[in-house]
CSV table of C-alpha atoms in Angstrom, one decimal:
chain,number,residue,atom,x,y,z
A,267,MET,CA,-23.3,-93.4,14.8
A,268,GLY,CA,-25.0,-93.0,11.5
A,269,GLU,CA,-23.8,-91.2,8.4
A,270,ASP,CA,-26.4,-88.5,8.9
A,271,GLU,CA,-25.3,-87.8,12.4
A,272,VAL,CA,-21.6,-87.6,11.4
A,273,LEU,CA,-22.5,-85.0,8.7
A,274,THR,CA,-24.6,-83.0,11.1
A,275,ALA,CA,-21.8,-83.0,13.7
A,276,ALA,CA,-19.3,-81.9,11.0
A,277,LEU,CA,-21.6,-79.2,9.8
A,278,ALA,CA,-22.1,-77.9,13.4
A,279,VAL,CA,-18.3,-77.8,13.9
A,280,ALA,CA,-17.9,-76.0,10.6
A,281,CYS,CA,-20.6,-73.5,11.5
A,282,ALA,CA,-19.0,-72.9,14.9
A,283,ALA,CA,-15.6,-72.4,13.3
A,284,VAL,CA,-17.0,-69.9,10.8
A,285,LEU,CA,-18.9,-68.1,13.6
A,286,GLY,CA,-15.7,-68.0,15.7
A,287,LEU,CA,-13.7,-66.6,12.7
A,288,ALA,CA,-16.3,-64.0,12.1
A,289,VAL,CA,-16.3,-62.9,15.7
A,290,ALA,CA,-12.5,-62.8,15.7
A,291,LEU,CA,-12.5,-60.9,12.4
A,292,ALA,CA,-15.0,-58.3,13.8
A,293,ARG,CA,-12.8,-57.8,16.9
A,294,THR,CA,-9.7,-57.4,14.8
A,295,ARG,CA,-11.4,-54.9,12.6
A,296,ARG,CA,-12.6,-52.9,15.6
A,297,ARG,CA,-9.1,-52.9,17.0
A,298,TRP,CA,-7.7,-51.8,13.7
A,299,GLN,CA,-10.2,-49.0,13.4
A,300,ALA,CA,-9.5,-47.9,16.9
A,301,ALA,CA,-5.7,-48.0,16.2
A,302,VAL,CA,-6.2,-46.0,13.0
A,303,GLY,CA,-8.4,-43.5,14.8
A,304,GLU,CA,-5.8,-43.1,17.6
A,305,ARG,CA,-3.0,-42.8,15.1
A,306,GLY,CA,-5.0,-40.1,13.2
A,307,TRP,CA,-5.6,-38.3,16.5
A,308,LEU,CA,-1.9,-38.4,17.3
A,309,LEU,CA,-1.0,-37.2,13.8
A,310,GLU,CA,-3.5,-34.4,14.2
A,311,ARG,CA,-2.0,-33.4,17.6
A,312,GLU,CA,1.5,-33.5,16.1
A,313,ARG,CA,0.4,-31.3,13.2
A,314,GLU,CA,-1.2,-28.9,15.7
A,315,SER,CA,2.0,-28.8,17.8
A,316,ALA,CA,4.1,-28.3,14.8
A,317,ALA,CA,1.9,-25.5,13.6
A,318,GLU,CA,2.0,-23.8,17.1
A,319,ALA,CA,5.8,-24.1,17.2
A,320,ALA,CA,6.0,-22.6,13.7
A,321,ILE,CA,3.7,-19.7,14.7
A,322,ALA,CA,5.7,-19.1,17.9
A,323,ALA,CA,9.0,-19.2,15.9
A,324,GLU,CA,7.6,-16.7,13.3
A,325,ARG,CA,6.4,-14.4,16.1
A,326,ASP,CA,9.8,-14.4,17.6
A,327,ARG,CA,11.4,-13.7,14.3
A,328,ILE,CA,9.0,-10.8,13.6
A,329,ALA,CA,9.6,-9.5,17.1
A,330,ARG,CA,13.4,-9.5,16.5
A,331,GLU,CA,13.0,-7.7,13.2
A,332,LEU,CA,10.7,-5.1,14.7
A,333,HIS,CA,13.0,-4.5,17.6
A,334,ASP,CA,16.0,-4.1,15.3
A,335,ILE,CA,14.2,-1.7,13.1
A,336,VAL,CA,12.4,0.4,15.8
A,337,SER,CA,15.2,0.4,18.4
A,338,HIS,CA,17.9,1.5,16.0
A,339,ASN,CA,15.9,4.2,14.1
A,340,VAL,CA,14.1,5.6,17.2
A,341,SER,CA,17.4,5.8,19.1
A,342,LEU,CA,18.9,7.9,16.3
A,343,MET,CA,15.8,10.1,16.2
A,344,VAL,CA,15.9,10.7,19.9
A,345,VAL,CA,19.7,11.6,19.9
A,346,GLN,CA,19.3,13.9,16.9
A,347,ALA,CA,16.1,15.6,18.3
A,348,SER,CA,17.9,16.2,21.6
A,349,ALA,CA,20.9,17.7,19.8
A,350,ALA,CA,18.6,19.9,17.8
A,351,ARG,CA,16.8,21.1,20.9
A,352,GLU,CA,20.2,21.9,22.6
A,353,VAL,CA,21.4,24.1,19.7
A,354,LEU,CA,18.1,25.4,18.3
A,355,GLY,CA,18.6,29.0,19.6
A,356,THR,CA,22.3,29.4,19.1
A,357,MET,CA,23.1,27.3,16.0
A,358,PRO,CA,20.0,27.1,13.8
A,359,ASP,CA,21.9,25.5,10.8
A,360,GLU,CA,23.2,22.6,13.0
A,361,ALA,CA,19.7,22.2,14.4
A,362,ALA,CA,18.2,22.0,10.9
A,363,THR,CA,20.8,19.4,10.0
A,364,ALA,CA,19.9,17.3,13.0
A,365,LEU,CA,16.2,17.6,12.3
A,366,ARG,CA,16.8,16.4,8.7
A,367,ALA,CA,18.6,13.4,10.2
A,368,VAL,CA,15.5,12.8,12.4
A,369,GLU,CA,13.4,13.0,9.2
A,370,ASP,CA,15.7,10.6,7.4
A,371,ALA,CA,15.7,8.1,10.3
A,372,GLY,CA,11.9,8.3,10.5
A,373,ARG,CA,11.5,7.6,6.7
A,374,GLY,CA,14.0,4.8,6.9
A,375,ALA,CA,12.0,3.2,9.8
A,376,MET,CA,8.8,3.5,7.8
A,377,THR,CA,10.3,2.0,4.7
A,378,GLU,CA,11.7,-1.0,6.6
A,379,LEU,CA,8.4,-1.5,8.5
A,380,ARG,CA,6.5,-1.4,5.2
A,381,HIS,CA,8.9,-4.0,3.8
A,382,LEU,CA,8.4,-6.2,6.8
A,383,LEU,CA,4.6,-5.8,6.6
A,384,GLY,CA,4.7,-6.4,2.9
A,385,LEU,CA,6.5,-9.7,3.5
A,386,LEU,CA,3.8,-10.7,5.9
A,387,ALA,CA,0.9,-9.8,3.6
A,388,PRO,CA,2.3,-9.0,0.1
A,389,ALA,CA,0.0,-7.4,-2.4
A,390,PRO,CA,-0.1,-8.5,-6.1
A,391,GLY,CA,2.9,-7.5,-8.1
A,392,GLY,CA,5.3,-7.7,-5.1
A,393,MET,CA,4.4,-4.2,-3.8
A,394,ASP,CA,3.1,-3.4,-0.3
A,395,GLY,CA,-0.6,-2.9,0.2
A,396,ASP,CA,-2.3,0.4,-0.5
A,397,PRO,CA,-0.5,2.8,1.9
A,398,GLY,CA,-2.7,5.9,1.4
A,399,PRO,CA,-1.6,9.2,0.0
A,400,ALA,CA,0.7,10.2,2.9
A,401,ALA,CA,2.8,7.0,2.7
A,402,GLN,CA,3.0,6.8,-1.0
A,403,ALA,CA,5.7,9.4,-1.0
A,404,VAL,CA,8.1,6.9,0.6
A,405,ALA,CA,6.7,3.8,-0.9
A,406,ALA,CA,9.4,1.4,-2.3
A,407,PRO,CA,9.4,-2.0,-3.8
A,408,LEU,CA,10.3,-4.9,-1.5
A,409,ALA,CA,14.0,-5.3,-1.1
A,410,PRO,CA,16.3,-7.9,0.5
A,411,GLN,CA,17.1,-7.5,4.2
A,412,PRO,CA,20.2,-5.6,5.0
A,413,GLY,CA,23.6,-7.3,5.0
A,414,LEU,CA,27.2,-6.3,5.4
A,415,ASP,CA,27.1,-4.5,2.0
A,416,ARG,CA,25.1,-1.8,3.9
A,417,LEU,CA,27.6,-1.5,6.7
A,418,GLY,CA,28.9,1.8,5.4
A,419,PRO,CA,25.6,3.7,5.5
A,420,LEU,CA,24.9,2.2,9.0
A,421,VAL,CA,28.3,3.5,10.3
A,422,ASP,CA,27.7,6.9,8.7
A,423,ARG,CA,24.4,7.3,10.4
A,424,ILE,CA,25.8,6.3,13.8
A,425,SER,CA,28.9,8.5,13.3
A,426,PHE,CA,26.7,11.5,12.3
A,427,ALA,CA,24.6,10.9,15.4
A,428,GLY,CA,27.7,11.4,17.6
A,429,LEU,CA,29.5,8.1,18.0
A,430,PRO,CA,32.7,7.9,16.0
A,431,VAL,CA,33.1,4.4,14.5
A,432,GLU,CA,36.1,2.7,13.0
A,433,VAL,CA,35.7,-0.3,10.8
A,434,HIS,CA,38.3,-3.0,10.1
A,435,VAL,CA,37.8,-5.9,7.7
A,436,SER,CA,40.3,-8.8,7.6
A,437,GLY,CA,40.6,-12.0,5.7
A,438,GLU,CA,39.3,-12.7,2.2
A,439,PRO,CA,35.7,-11.5,1.8
A,440,CYS,CA,33.4,-14.1,0.4
A,441,PRO,CA,29.7,-14.4,-0.5
A,442,LEU,CA,27.8,-15.2,2.7
A,443,PRO,CA,24.5,-17.1,3.1
A,444,GLN,CA,21.7,-14.5,3.3
A,445,GLY,CA,20.8,-15.5,6.9
A,446,VAL,CA,24.4,-15.2,8.1
A,447,ASP,CA,24.8,-11.9,6.3
A,448,VAL,CA,21.6,-10.4,7.9
A,449,THR,CA,22.7,-11.8,11.3
A,450,ALA,CA,26.1,-10.2,11.1
A,451,TYR,CA,24.5,-6.8,10.1
A,452,ARG,CA,22.0,-7.0,12.9
A,453,ILE,CA,24.7,-7.8,15.5
A,454,ILE,CA,26.7,-4.7,14.5
A,455,GLN,CA,23.5,-2.6,14.3
A,456,GLU,CA,22.4,-3.6,17.8
A,457,ALA,CA,25.8,-3.1,19.4
A,458,LEU,CA,26.3,0.3,17.8
A,459,THR,CA,22.8,1.4,18.7
A,460,ASN,CA,23.4,0.4,22.4
A,461,ALA,CA,26.8,2.1,22.4
A,462,LEU,CA,25.2,5.3,21.0
A,463,ARG,CA,22.5,5.2,23.7
A,464,HIS,CA,24.7,4.4,26.6
A,465,GLY,CA,28.2,5.5,25.5
A,466,ASP,CA,28.3,9.0,27.0
A,467,GLY,CA,30.6,10.5,24.4
A,468,GLY,CA,32.7,7.5,23.6
A,469,LYS,CA,33.6,5.8,20.4
A,470,ALA,CA,33.3,2.3,18.8
A,471,GLN,CA,35.4,0.0,16.7
A,472,VAL,CA,33.9,-2.7,14.4
A,473,THR,CA,36.0,-5.7,13.3
A,474,VAL,CA,34.7,-8.1,10.6
A,475,ARG,CA,37.0,-11.1,10.0
A,476,TYR,CA,36.5,-13.8,7.3
A,477,ALA,CA,38.2,-16.7,9.1
A,478,GLY,CA,38.1,-19.7,6.8
A,479,HIS,CA,35.1,-21.7,7.9
A,480,ALA,CA,33.6,-18.9,10.1
A,481,LEU,CA,32.7,-15.3,10.2
A,482,ARG,CA,33.8,-13.4,13.2
A,483,VAL,CA,32.3,-10.0,14.3
A,484,GLU,CA,33.5,-7.9,17.2
A,485,ILE,CA,32.3,-4.5,18.3
A,486,LEU,CA,34.2,-2.6,21.0
A,487,SER,CA,32.8,0.6,22.5
A,488,THR,CA,34.1,2.9,25.2
A,489,GLY,CA,32.0,4.3,28.0
A,490,PRO,CA,31.8,4.8,31.7
A,491,SER,CA,34.3,2.7,33.6
A,492,VAL,CA,32.9,-0.2,35.6
A,493,LEU,CA,35.5,0.4,38.3
A,494,THR,CA,35.3,4.2,38.6
A,495,GLY,CA,32.0,5.1,37.0
A,496,THR,CA,33.7,7.9,35.0
A,497,ALA,CA,33.3,8.4,31.2
A,498,PRO,CA,36.4,8.2,28.9
A,499,SER,CA,37.8,11.3,27.4
A,500,ALA,CA,36.8,11.3,23.8
A,501,THR,CA,36.0,14.0,21.3
A,502,VAL,CA,32.7,13.6,19.6
A,503,GLY,CA,32.5,15.1,16.1
A,504,GLY,CA,29.0,16.4,15.4
A,505,GLY,CA,25.7,15.0,16.6
A,506,ALA,CA,24.2,15.1,20.0
A,507,PRO,CA,26.2,16.3,23.0
A,508,PRO,CA,26.9,13.6,25.6
A,509,ALA,CA,24.4,15.1,28.1
A,510,ALA,CA,21.6,14.7,25.6
A,511,ARG,CA,22.1,10.9,25.1
A,512,PRO,CA,19.2,8.8,26.4
A,513,ARG,CA,20.0,6.7,29.4
A,514,GLY,CA,18.6,3.5,30.8
A,515,GLU,CA,19.7,-0.2,30.7
A,516,GLY,CA,16.9,-1.3,28.3
A,517,THR,CA,15.1,-4.7,28.4
A,518,GLY,CA,17.8,-6.9,27.0
A,519,ARG,CA,15.5,-8.1,24.2
A,520,GLY,CA,18.0,-7.0,21.6
A,521,LEU,CA,20.9,-9.2,22.9
A,522,LEU,CA,18.6,-12.1,23.5
A,523,GLY,CA,17.4,-11.8,20.0
A,524,LEU,CA,21.0,-11.7,18.7
A,525,ARG,CA,21.8,-14.9,20.7
A,526,GLU,CA,18.9,-16.7,19.1
A,527,ARG,CA,19.9,-15.5,15.7
A,528,VAL,CA,23.4,-16.7,16.1
A,529,ALA,CA,22.3,-20.0,17.7
A,530,ILE,CA,20.3,-20.9,14.6
A,531,TYR,CA,23.5,-21.2,12.6
A,532,GLY,CA,25.4,-23.0,15.3
A,533,GLY,CA,27.4,-19.9,16.3
A,534,GLU,CA,28.3,-18.3,19.6
A,535,LEU,CA,27.8,-14.7,20.9
A,536,ASP,CA,29.4,-13.1,23.9
A,537,ALA,CA,28.4,-9.7,25.2
A,538,ARG,CA,29.8,-8.2,28.3
A,539,ARG,CA,30.9,-5.0,29.9
A,540,ARG,CA,34.6,-4.0,29.7
A,541,LEU,CA,36.4,-3.2,32.9
A,542,GLY,CA,38.0,-0.2,31.4
A,543,GLY,CA,34.6,1.1,30.3
A,544,GLY,CA,32.2,0.4,27.5
A,545,PHE,CA,31.0,-2.9,26.1
A,546,ARG,CA,32.2,-5.7,24.0
A,547,VAL,CA,30.1,-7.9,21.6
A,548,ARG,CA,31.8,-10.8,19.9
A,549,ALA,CA,30.2,-13.4,17.7
A,550,ARG,CA,31.4,-16.4,15.7
A,551,ILE,CA,29.1,-17.7,13.0
A,552,PRO,CA,30.1,-21.0,11.1
A,553,LEU,CA,29.9,-20.7,7.3
A,554,ASP,CA,30.1,-24.5,6.5
A,555,ARG,CA,27.2,-25.7,8.5
A,556,PRO,CA,24.7,-27.7,6.4
């Protein structure tokens, strides 16, 4: 074989090798682009799923807040309005007092609702949006959500509505994380509101215990006995007469929302009827959870 033939063969082999490498490189590039495209699609799906989960969680949070605000204040308004109707003709002063309580509860509900809406769509300067002339009278700057520091006014409102409440605090009070503070307040608010609606002239006891690494909250209320169906003998000071209390078992959204709130912080909540009558709500919320 001549030298020219050897060079030609070598050149042909080299060309074939280059062509093969080019084909392999093109295939590898297509596979890489396909992998990158698939990864981008997966990342986009993950972002969409995360966004949907965040939206669902926010909707649940807003639903819980709305339930806590509306259920509590509307229950107070119904009780006081019923009391005013019962005594309107015979005790006008007491009826006027009950109607003022209805007005205060309505204003409180409007203020809290405006705060919640302001957090969803705040206006410049930290104030709620333009409320119009009628609502400007009760307009207020945005404020933190309620905590145990507002337990006193809550108990006063419930007691004035006709459910006597005793409060016991044990342990060494300490600053609480905001979420835990709000959760403890909402637990007490929901339990007392339910006791007011379904207690039939009973009473309630609230216990807040600072127990080292956890906050414990317990609400005991009296009411119709599970065994006999009779109401306990209790004197109600002021507020609506027992017959005027709204009845019904409710939807259970409140307790479900409370369990979700407590579960966020790794806590536990137990709510059940008492055999002797009434209800018991007990919660434990860890304070040292990261």
